Amino acid sequence: MKRSMEVRFLRVRFGEANARNLVLMAALSLVLAGGICLDNEEIAVLEPAKRVSVVNDVDVAVAGGGINGVFAAIAAARMGARTVLIERFESLGGVAGPGINPGGGVQMPGRSAWEEFKRGSTPYPYVWIFPEIAGLPREFALKLQDLTGPRWNSLERSNAFSYLCTKMAVDAGVSLLLSTYVCDPILEESTIRGLYVEGKSGRQAVKARVVIDATGEADVARRAKVRFLSPKESYFELDSHAPNGIGIWAYVAGINWEKYESSIQSGHSRLKFRPHQVGDLAQVQISEPESGAALTKIEPGLGGMKVQLVRPHAKVDAGNILHMSQLQAAVRIYIFEAVQEIRRSEPGCENAYLVAIAPYLGIRGGPCIEGEYTLTMDDCLSGRRFDDVIYLYGENRVLQKTCATGSCVWADVPYRVMVPKNLKGLLAVGRSASGIPDTLLRNRTAVQHMGEAAGIAAAMAAKSGTSPGSIDVKGLQRRLLDAGYYLGTDERLRQLGLR
């Protein structure tokens, strides 16, 4: 057998290794085409070097086709940057698209949220971007509203959301790499020059002047071996969804709502789902409304089932494939068996059947970059101002607390939360951006605005030949103002040199 075809296994306990062991191991590594060794008894494969074909050579590469990644890609392409968007699924839109969860954290164009608050319809204004959404997010929201109308269900809207993400990206000239996984960054010292990707065509390279990490768990930044922030159990005190905040939606059809709701209201419902233990990681449970119902009415015959990990679940590492695989499998088994039990036991559900489960677990937090600035809950509570502001953010818990005292507070989000320390050529958006707690920057309306700002900044950096951390931030802010973003009062804008 030729040496290049050989498979060898090397086992070394580093705690017991002497110089001879190490020299022998190094020598064997040089002559073998591949091998396996132990690092503190962890098996590792020695991957041989090889030439990798370049599938794209662009100005901006966006890793992740979720909500913020799509908006970043469209914004960069509209700036004239050659842009590629890389997504592991076949469809775009993240949790609001293939994730079949298009509601929550949504702010419609105009001042309807203010009007609902004044009428007493909401306990505080659902104004996540002050005073209203702008730019690309506004354009997208209006087009989505035209597609679905004022009344919609989650299945309909999620497909419309994904369609619109795809249509607008294609119309903007974004190149798409779908069913493609982002692997390692292409690094030259402390600068990212692109990405390695894997798909049906095997391992390929995407060369880029700027990379945007929209993976959700800062996968690109973490693989570049820079410092990152891991969620802590103490974050639960700041946000009851933290750390991680993992859940999923499933949809059930064939429900007789009149019989089912009557059974719930009369107290005749026979089912109470208890938490199910998943190894030693976490517990999973149907998130039941106060009525005790396991299903939420969507429209005649159709219901939604929200399943979440019991919080806090600090043992879970959202960036660990073994953790996430164990949870994905357990949650899907749990949901299917729960629907069967509902069908057997609940009045009105005799003909119920499972229509769909979202293809992946939704995550509200997870690991993020350590940015040039890390936004905190205290910053949001105090309404802190920053010279590199890109939008004004109303964090949900902050609005609940401050509006109750009669003075609602919105804080500046600084550009620097997207810029990682000690790494050039990269911006991180959405949950990958730098925030404490890990769930702080997740709001889907807000990350659309962050995505647009990142796309513009990346295009500026690529055109000027600089790193994103060195761009003209005033130039970025002026472009955001031109798009309708609110960055402060006229007096504040004069202080910032923007008037």
GROMACS .gro file of C-alpha atoms in nm, residues 29-460:
model
  432
   29SER     CA    1   0.392   1.348   1.143
   30LEU     CA    2   0.621   1.470   0.865
   31VAL     CA    3   0.618   1.143   0.670
   32LEU     CA    4   0.256   1.041   0.710
   33ALA     CA    5  -0.010   1.173   0.475
   34GLY     CA    6  -0.241   1.190   0.774
   35GLY     CA    7  -0.251   1.065   1.130
   36ILE     CA    8  -0.420   1.076   1.466
   37CYS     CA    9  -0.269   1.189   1.793
   38LEU     CA   10  -0.382   1.257   2.146
   39ASP     CA   11  -0.375   1.598   2.312
   40ASN     CA   12  -0.436   1.519   2.679
   41GLU     CA   13  -0.604   1.199   2.552
   42GLU     CA   14  -0.822   1.389   2.301
   43ILE     CA   15  -0.790   1.229   1.959
   44ALA     CA   16  -0.696   1.473   1.682
   45VAL     CA   17  -0.642   1.422   1.310
   46LEU     CA   18  -0.338   1.568   1.135
   47GLU     CA   19  -0.491   1.708   0.815
   48PRO     CA   20  -0.248   1.718   0.521
   49ALA     CA   21  -0.199   2.045   0.336
   50LYS     CA   22  -0.366   2.071  -0.003
   51ARG     CA   23  -0.452   2.321  -0.274
   52VAL     CA   24  -0.806   2.459  -0.245
   53SER     CA   25  -0.982   2.612  -0.545
   54VAL     CA   26  -1.119   2.966  -0.511
   55VAL     CA   27  -1.492   2.973  -0.581
   56ASN     CA   28  -1.537   3.348  -0.518
   57ASP     CA   29  -1.306   3.649  -0.505
   58VAL     CA   30  -1.513   3.937  -0.369
   59ASP     CA   31  -1.509   4.260  -0.174
   60VAL     CA   32  -1.743   4.139   0.102
   61ALA     CA   33  -1.822   3.785   0.217
   62VAL     CA   34  -2.110   3.739   0.460
   63ALA     CA   35  -2.109   3.422   0.670
   64GLY     CA   36  -2.467   3.336   0.759
   65GLY     CA   37  -2.794   3.404   0.578
   66GLY     CA   38  -3.009   3.481   0.879
   67ILE     CA   39  -3.185   3.812   0.934
   68ASN     CA   40  -2.877   4.026   0.998
   69GLY     CA   41  -2.661   3.852   0.739
   70VAL     CA   42  -2.914   3.908   0.461
   71PHE     CA   43  -2.946   4.277   0.540
   72ALA     CA   44  -2.567   4.313   0.558
   73ALA     CA   45  -2.524   4.147   0.219
   74ILE     CA   46  -2.794   4.355   0.049
   75ALA     CA   47  -2.653   4.678   0.193
   76ALA     CA   48  -2.298   4.595   0.083
   77ALA     CA   49  -2.409   4.500  -0.268
   78ARG     CA   50  -2.615   4.817  -0.304
   79MET     CA   51  -2.297   5.009  -0.221
   80GLY     CA   52  -2.140   4.853  -0.530
   81ALA     CA   53  -1.933   4.595  -0.344
   82ARG     CA   54  -1.898   4.251  -0.498
   83THR     CA   55  -2.073   4.046  -0.231
   84VAL     CA   56  -2.127   3.677  -0.159
   85LEU     CA   57  -2.367   3.542   0.104
   86ILE     CA   58  -2.293   3.195   0.244
   87GLU     CA   59  -2.574   3.001   0.413
   88ARG     CA   60  -2.591   2.643   0.542
   89PHE     CA   61  -2.961   2.602   0.455
   90GLU     CA   62  -3.129   2.618   0.116
   91SER     CA   63  -3.333   2.925   0.212
   92LEU     CA   64  -3.257   3.262   0.367
   93GLY     CA   65  -3.406   3.445   0.662
   94GLY     CA   66  -3.288   3.254   0.966
   95VAL     CA   67  -3.532   3.217   1.253
   96ALA     CA   68  -3.794   3.429   1.075
   97GLY     CA   69  -3.763   3.228   0.752
   98PRO     CA   70  -3.677   2.857   0.766
   99GLY     CA   71  -3.694   2.883   1.147
  100ILE     CA   72  -4.074   2.932   1.110
  101ASN     CA   73  -4.085   3.198   1.382
  102PRO     CA   74  -4.153   3.531   1.209
  103GLY     CA   75  -4.314   3.702   1.509
  104GLY     CA   76  -4.155   3.862   1.813
  105GLY     CA   77  -3.933   4.168   1.828
  106VAL     CA   78  -4.104   4.313   1.522
  107GLN     CA   79  -4.159   4.686   1.474
  108MET     CA   80  -4.371   4.802   1.183
  109PRO     CA   81  -4.305   5.120   0.984
  110GLY     CA   82  -4.453   5.445   1.109
  111ARG     CA   83  -4.567   5.531   1.459
  112SER     CA   84  -4.825   5.257   1.513
  113ALA     CA   85  -4.634   5.124   1.816
  114TRP     CA   86  -4.653   5.467   1.978
  115GLU     CA   87  -5.024   5.493   1.904
  116GLU     CA   88  -5.096   5.151   2.053
  117PHE     CA   89  -4.911   5.251   2.369
  118LYS     CA   90  -5.107   5.576   2.397
  119ARG     CA   91  -5.433   5.384   2.358
  120GLY     CA   92  -5.328   5.155   2.641
  121SER     CA   93  -5.308   4.851   2.413
  122THR     CA   94  -4.949   4.779   2.523
  123PRO     CA   95  -4.781   4.828   2.864
  124TYR     CA   96  -4.492   5.013   2.700
  125PRO     CA   97  -4.414   5.121   2.343
  126TYR     CA   98  -4.282   4.834   2.134
  127VAL     CA   99  -4.031   5.072   1.978
  128TRP     CA  100  -3.708   4.880   1.949
  129ILE     CA  101  -3.555   5.139   1.713
  130PHE     CA  102  -3.615   5.501   1.816
  131PRO     CA  103  -3.821   5.674   1.696
  132GLU     CA  104  -3.908   5.440   1.406
  133ILE     CA  105  -3.746   5.196   1.169
  134ALA     CA  106  -3.554   5.331   0.871
  135GLY     CA  107  -3.353   5.245   0.564
  136LEU     CA  108  -3.346   4.890   0.434
  137PRO     CA  109  -3.546   4.749   0.731
  138ARG     CA  110  -3.831   4.990   0.655
  139GLU     CA  111  -3.826   4.901   0.285
  140PHE     CA  112  -3.829   4.531   0.370
  141ALA     CA  113  -4.114   4.564   0.622
  142LEU     CA  114  -4.336   4.749   0.375
  143LYS     CA  115  -4.276   4.489   0.104
  144LEU     CA  116  -4.345   4.206   0.348
  145GLN     CA  117  -4.667   4.373   0.455
  146ASP     CA  118  -4.776   4.393   0.091
  147LEU     CA  119  -4.708   4.020   0.049
  148THR     CA  120  -4.892   3.894   0.358
  149GLY     CA  121  -5.146   4.165   0.438
  150PRO     CA  122  -5.249   4.267   0.790
  151ARG     CA  123  -5.362   3.912   0.881
  152TRP     CA  124  -5.117   3.626   0.849
  153ASN     CA  125  -5.011   3.303   1.012
  154SER     CA  126  -4.658   3.196   1.097
  155LEU     CA  127  -4.624   2.939   0.819
  156GLU     CA  128  -4.737   3.187   0.555
  157ARG     CA  129  -4.526   3.475   0.683
  158SER     CA  130  -4.208   3.270   0.728
  159ASN     CA  131  -4.220   3.162   0.364
  160ALA     CA  132  -4.290   3.519   0.253
  161PHE     CA  133  -4.000   3.639   0.470
  162SER     CA  134  -3.760   3.389   0.314
  163TYR     CA  135  -3.883   3.469  -0.038
  164LEU     CA  136  -3.832   3.841   0.013
  165CYS     CA  137  -3.483   3.793   0.159
  166THR     CA  138  -3.386   3.588  -0.145
  167LYS     CA  139  -3.552   3.818  -0.400
  168MET     CA  140  -3.399   4.136  -0.260
  169ALA     CA  141  -3.054   3.976  -0.231
  170VAL     CA  142  -3.064   3.851  -0.589
  171ASP     CA  143  -3.197   4.185  -0.716
  172ALA     CA  144  -2.912   4.364  -0.536
  173GLY     CA  145  -2.657   4.145  -0.716
  174VAL     CA  146  -2.555   3.932  -0.417
  175SER     CA  147  -2.395   3.600  -0.514
  176LEU     CA  148  -2.541   3.312  -0.313
  177LEU     CA  149  -2.368   3.001  -0.183
  178LEU     CA  150  -2.654   2.796  -0.036
  179SER     CA  151  -2.631   2.453   0.127
  180THR     CA  152  -2.276   2.562   0.207
  181TYR     CA  153  -2.100   2.560   0.542
  182VAL     CA  154  -1.851   2.822   0.651
  183CYS     CA  155  -1.541   2.651   0.789
  184ASP     CA  156  -1.219   2.826   0.890
  185PRO     CA  157  -1.117   3.183   0.812
  186ILE     CA  158  -0.829   3.241   0.572
  187LEU     CA  159  -0.580   3.418   0.797
  188GLU     CA  160  -0.267   3.620   0.730
  189GLU     CA  161  -0.128   3.691   1.076
  190SER     CA  162  -0.408   3.893   1.243
  191THR     CA  163  -0.606   3.974   0.927
  192ILE     CA  164  -0.889   3.770   0.776
  193ARG     CA  165  -0.858   3.740   0.398
  194GLY     CA  166  -1.158   3.519   0.333
  195LEU     CA  167  -1.320   3.190   0.428
  196TYR     CA  168  -1.291   2.821   0.361
  197VAL     CA  169  -1.629   2.668   0.282
  198GLU     CA  170  -1.765   2.316   0.238
  199GLY     CA  171  -2.052   2.202   0.017
  200LYS     CA  172  -2.144   1.954  -0.254
  201SER     CA  173  -1.835   2.061  -0.448
  202GLY     CA  174  -1.606   1.983  -0.156
  203ARG     CA  175  -1.373   2.225   0.019
  204GLN     CA  176  -1.335   2.562  -0.154
  205ALA     CA  177  -1.210   2.909  -0.070
  206VAL     CA  178  -1.381   3.247  -0.078
  207LYS     CA  179  -1.134   3.535  -0.093
  208ALA     CA  180  -1.267   3.861   0.049
  209ARG     CA  181  -1.141   4.201   0.149
  210VAL     CA  182  -1.389   4.210   0.437
  211VAL     CA  183  -1.579   3.928   0.609
  212ILE     CA  184  -1.900   3.976   0.807
  213ASP     CA  185  -1.963   3.716   1.078
  214ALA     CA  186  -2.341   3.666   1.091
  215THR     CA  187  -2.325   3.308   1.216
  216GLY     CA  188  -2.501   3.381   1.546
  217GLU     CA  189  -2.233   3.224   1.764
  218ALA     CA  190  -1.937   3.420   1.625
  219ASP     CA  191  -1.810   3.105   1.453
  220VAL     CA  192  -1.569   3.288   1.222
  221ALA     CA  193  -1.418   3.498   1.500
  222ARG     CA  194  -1.386   3.203   1.736
  223ARG     CA  195  -1.211   2.995   1.472
  224ALA     CA  196  -0.968   3.281   1.423
  225LYS     CA  197  -0.865   3.210   1.784
  226VAL     CA  198  -0.932   3.560   1.915
  227ARG     CA  199  -1.081   3.629   2.256
  228PHE     CA  200  -1.457   3.591   2.277
  229LEU     CA  201  -1.722   3.619   2.546
  230SER     CA  202  -1.894   3.304   2.672
  231PRO     CA  203  -2.239   3.328   2.836
  232LYS     CA  204  -2.251   3.311   3.215
  233GLU     CA  205  -2.525   3.182   3.443
  234SER     CA  206  -2.526   3.519   3.621
  235TYR     CA  207  -2.669   3.674   3.302
  236PHE     CA  208  -3.004   3.519   3.401
  237GLU     CA  209  -3.038   3.798   3.658
  238LEU     CA  210  -3.019   4.056   3.379
  239ASP     CA  211  -3.245   3.877   3.130
  240SER     CA  212  -3.457   3.572   3.216
  241HIS     CA  213  -3.388   3.438   2.865
  242ALA     CA  214  -3.013   3.433   2.928
  243PRO     CA  215  -2.781   3.255   2.903
  244ASN     CA  216  -2.844   3.110   2.555
  245GLY     CA  217  -3.226   3.113   2.563
  246ILE     CA  218  -3.289   2.811   2.341
  247GLY     CA  219  -3.626   2.708   2.198
  248ILE     CA  220  -3.812   2.591   1.888
  249TRP     CA  221  -4.156   2.607   1.725
  250ALA     CA  222  -4.361   2.319   1.587
  251TYR     CA  223  -4.696   2.334   1.408
  252VAL     CA  224  -4.991   2.098   1.451
  253ALA     CA  225  -5.299   2.071   1.227
  254GLY     CA  226  -5.633   1.889   1.252
  255ILE     CA  227  -5.744   2.064   1.573
  256ASN     CA  228  -6.107   2.128   1.664
  257TRP     CA  229  -6.046   2.450   1.851
  258GLU     CA  230  -6.396   2.477   1.995
  259LYS     CA  231  -6.371   2.139   2.166
  260TYR     CA  232  -6.006   2.184   2.266
  261GLU     CA  233  -6.047   2.531   2.415
  262SER     CA  234  -6.367   2.426   2.593
  263SER     CA  235  -6.178   2.139   2.753
  264ILE     CA  236  -5.899   2.370   2.866
  265GLN     CA  237  -6.136   2.632   3.006
  266SER     CA  238  -6.342   2.375   3.194
  267GLY     CA  239  -6.034   2.220   3.346
  268HIS     CA  240  -6.099   1.884   3.181
  269SER     CA  241  -5.766   1.880   2.999
  270ARG     CA  242  -5.591   1.562   3.107
  271LEU     CA  243  -5.237   1.648   3.001
  272LYS     CA  244  -4.971   1.834   3.193
  273PHE     CA  245  -4.631   1.806   3.032
  274ARG     CA  246  -4.343   1.788   3.276
  275PRO     CA  247  -3.984   1.885   3.196
  276HIS     CA  248  -3.787   1.615   3.015
  277GLN     CA  249  -3.421   1.576   3.109
  278VAL     CA  250  -3.168   1.577   2.823
  279GLY     CA  251  -2.859   1.404   2.959
  280ASP     CA  252  -2.692   1.634   3.209
  281LEU     CA  253  -2.727   1.940   2.983
  282ALA     CA  254  -3.076   2.077   3.032
  283GLN     CA  255  -3.447   2.010   3.056
  284VAL     CA  256  -3.693   2.059   2.772
  285GLN     CA  257  -4.060   2.147   2.818
  286ILE     CA  258  -4.359   2.270   2.623
  287SER     CA  259  -4.399   2.640   2.694
  288GLU     CA  260  -4.762   2.641   2.803
  289PRO     CA  261  -4.975   2.956   2.817
  290GLU     CA  262  -5.132   3.043   3.152
  291SER     CA  263  -5.446   2.860   3.039
  292GLY     CA  264  -5.251   2.535   3.054
  293ALA     CA  265  -5.292   2.470   2.682
  294ALA     CA  266  -5.004   2.302   2.504
  295LEU     CA  267  -5.116   2.446   2.170
  296THR     CA  268  -5.158   2.809   2.065
  297LYS     CA  269  -5.429   2.889   1.811
  298ILE     CA  270  -5.303   3.023   1.481
  299GLU     CA  271  -5.609   2.981   1.260
  300PRO     CA  272  -5.894   2.728   1.220
  301GLY     CA  273  -5.747   2.379   1.251
  302LEU     CA  274  -5.387   2.497   1.295
  303GLY     CA  275  -5.191   2.547   1.615
  304GLY     CA  276  -4.839   2.622   1.728
  305MET     CA  277  -4.635   2.444   1.994
  306LYS     CA  278  -4.353   2.636   2.156
  307VAL     CA  279  -4.089   2.416   2.315
  308GLN     CA  280  -3.802   2.560   2.517
  309LEU     CA  281  -3.518   2.456   2.740
  310VAL     CA  282  -3.600   2.525   3.102
  311ARG     CA  283  -3.407   2.837   3.199
  312PRO     CA  284  -3.138   2.896   3.299
  313HIS     CA  285  -2.944   2.628   3.112
  314ALA     CA  286  -2.589   2.748   3.164
  315LYS     CA  287  -2.433   2.406   3.097
  316VAL     CA  288  -2.526   2.433   2.731
  317ASP     CA  289  -2.259   2.567   2.497
  318ALA     CA  290  -2.436   2.693   2.185
  319GLY     CA  291  -2.103   2.678   2.004
  320ASN     CA  292  -2.050   2.308   2.082
  321ILE     CA  293  -2.174   2.070   1.812
  322LEU     CA  294  -2.202   1.777   2.054
  323HIS     CA  295  -2.426   1.976   2.288
  324MET     CA  296  -2.643   2.105   2.006
  325SER     CA  297  -2.672   1.764   1.837
  326GLN     CA  298  -2.786   1.603   2.161
  327LEU     CA  299  -3.044   1.876   2.215
  328GLN     CA  300  -3.169   1.874   1.854
  329ALA     CA  301  -3.235   1.501   1.865
  330ALA     CA  302  -3.399   1.507   2.209
  331VAL     CA  303  -3.625   1.801   2.127
  332ARG     CA  304  -3.754   1.642   1.805
  333ILE     CA  305  -3.830   1.312   1.977
  334TYR     CA  306  -4.003   1.504   2.257
  335ILE     CA  307  -4.220   1.706   2.018
  336PHE     CA  308  -4.333   1.409   1.808
  337GLU     CA  309  -4.422   1.203   2.115
  338ALA     CA  310  -4.600   1.501   2.273
  339VAL     CA  311  -4.821   1.542   1.966
  340GLN     CA  312  -4.908   1.172   1.975
  341GLU     CA  313  -5.004   1.203   2.341
  342ILE     CA  314  -5.214   1.510   2.270
  343ARG     CA  315  -5.392   1.322   1.993
  344ARG     CA  316  -5.470   1.030   2.225
  345SER     CA  317  -5.578   1.233   2.525
  346GLU     CA  318  -5.709   1.581   2.444
  347PRO     CA  319  -6.068   1.652   2.331
  348GLY     CA  320  -6.069   1.819   1.991
  349CYS     CA  321  -5.729   1.673   1.899
  350GLU     CA  322  -5.839   1.327   1.786
  351ASN     CA  323  -5.732   1.409   1.429
  352ALA     CA  324  -5.431   1.624   1.515
  353TYR     CA  325  -5.104   1.567   1.332
  354LEU     CA  326  -4.759   1.724   1.321
  355VAL     CA  327  -4.715   1.954   1.021
  356ALA     CA  328  -4.366   2.091   1.072
  357ILE     CA  329  -4.084   2.139   1.320
  358ALA     CA  330  -3.836   2.421   1.262
  359PRO     CA  331  -3.514   2.274   1.114
  360TYR     CA  332  -3.298   2.404   1.396
  361LEU     CA  333  -3.314   2.532   1.753
  362GLY     CA  334  -3.357   2.905   1.789
  363ILE     CA  335  -3.098   3.065   2.014
  364ARG     CA  336  -3.135   3.405   2.178
  365GLY     CA  337  -2.773   3.434   2.292
  366GLY     CA  338  -2.455   3.227   2.283
  367PRO     CA  339  -2.087   3.318   2.248
  368CYS     CA  340  -1.999   3.653   2.093
  369ILE     CA  341  -1.689   3.852   2.005
  370GLU     CA  342  -1.501   4.063   2.255
  371GLY     CA  343  -1.545   4.387   2.068
  372GLU     CA  344  -1.365   4.717   2.075
  373TYR     CA  345  -1.662   4.806   2.293
  374THR     CA  346  -1.898   4.569   2.475
  375LEU     CA  347  -2.248   4.706   2.523
  376THR     CA  348  -2.405   4.621   2.860
  377MET     CA  349  -2.749   4.621   3.013
  378ASP     CA  350  -2.637   4.911   3.235
  379ASP     CA  351  -2.550   5.110   2.923
  380CYS     CA  352  -2.902   5.051   2.794
  381LEU     CA  353  -3.066   5.135   3.127
  382SER     CA  354  -2.877   5.463   3.153
  383GLY     CA  355  -2.946   5.561   2.792
  384ARG     CA  356  -2.573   5.596   2.728
  385ARG     CA  357  -2.455   5.797   2.429
  386PHE     CA  358  -2.161   5.708   2.202
  387ASP     CA  359  -1.985   5.914   1.937
  388ASP     CA  360  -1.992   5.619   1.694
  389VAL     CA  361  -2.368   5.559   1.730
  390ILE     CA  362  -2.535   5.363   1.448
  391TYR     CA  363  -2.892   5.350   1.587
  392LEU     CA  364  -3.090   5.408   1.908
  393TYR     CA  365  -3.201   5.084   2.071
  394GLY     CA  366  -3.492   5.012   2.303
  395GLU     CA  367  -3.397   4.691   2.483
  396ASN     CA  368  -3.713   4.507   2.589
  397ARG     CA  369  -3.638   4.473   2.962
  398VAL     CA  370  -3.511   4.831   2.974
  399LEU     CA  371  -3.832   4.965   2.824
  400GLN     CA  372  -4.039   4.760   3.068
  401LYS     CA  373  -3.850   4.905   3.365
  402THR     CA  374  -3.804   5.264   3.255
  403CYS     CA  375  -4.147   5.318   3.100
  404ALA     CA  376  -4.304   5.201   3.427
  405THR     CA  377  -4.142   5.503   3.594
  406GLY     CA  378  -4.278   5.737   3.327
  407SER     CA  379  -3.950   5.791   3.140
  408CYS     CA  380  -3.875   5.541   2.861
  409VAL     CA  381  -3.506   5.505   2.776
  410TRP     CA  382  -3.331   5.427   2.447
  411ALA     CA  383  -2.953   5.390   2.424
  412ASP     CA  384  -2.700   5.439   2.145
  413VAL     CA  385  -2.552   5.125   1.992
  414PRO     CA  386  -2.189   5.201   1.900
  415TYR     CA  387  -2.025   5.081   1.581
  416ARG     CA  388  -1.742   4.931   1.788
  417VAL     CA  389  -1.961   4.642   1.915
  418MET     CA  390  -1.914   4.490   1.567
  419VAL     CA  391  -1.535   4.530   1.559
  420PRO     CA  392  -1.342   4.245   1.727
  421LYS     CA  393  -1.030   4.313   1.928
  422ASN     CA  394  -0.699   4.208   1.773
  423LEU     CA  395  -0.847   4.093   1.443
  424LYS     CA  396  -0.861   4.289   1.118
  425GLY     CA  397  -1.087   4.237   0.819
  426LEU     CA  398  -1.391   4.125   1.018
  427LEU     CA  399  -1.720   4.266   1.144
  428ALA     CA  400  -1.959   4.067   1.365
  429VAL     CA  401  -2.332   4.136   1.364
  430GLY     CA  402  -2.642   4.038   1.559
  431ARG     CA  403  -2.584   3.787   1.838
  432SER     CA  404  -2.221   3.763   1.729
  433ALA     CA  405  -2.166   4.130   1.819
  434SER     CA  406  -2.025   4.223   2.159
  435GLY     CA  407  -2.286   4.244   2.434
  436ILE     CA  408  -2.350   4.148   2.797
  437PRO     CA  409  -2.570   3.959   2.860
  438ASP     CA  410  -2.534   3.739   2.555
  439THR     CA  411  -2.900   3.802   2.466
  440LEU     CA  412  -2.869   4.183   2.469
  441LEU     CA  413  -2.837   4.255   2.097
  442ARG     CA  414  -3.067   3.985   1.961
  443ASN     CA  415  -3.381   4.189   1.880
  444ARG     CA  416  -3.467   4.108   1.519
  445THR     CA  417  -3.572   4.460   1.421
  446ALA     CA  418  -3.252   4.598   1.571
  447VAL     CA  419  -3.024   4.345   1.403
  448GLN     CA  420  -3.170   4.441   1.065
  449HIS     CA  421  -3.039   4.792   1.126
  450MET     CA  422  -2.708   4.658   1.252
  451GLY     CA  423  -2.682   4.441   0.942
  452GLU     CA  424  -2.737   4.737   0.711
  453ALA     CA  425  -2.477   4.943   0.898
  454ALA     CA  426  -2.227   4.655   0.880
  455GLY     CA  427  -2.286   4.607   0.507
  456ILE     CA  428  -2.225   4.974   0.436
  457ALA     CA  429  -1.915   4.977   0.658
  458ALA     CA  430  -1.775   4.663   0.495
  459ALA     CA  431  -1.822   4.810   0.148
  460MET     CA  432  -1.651   5.131   0.259
   0.00000   0.00000   0.00000
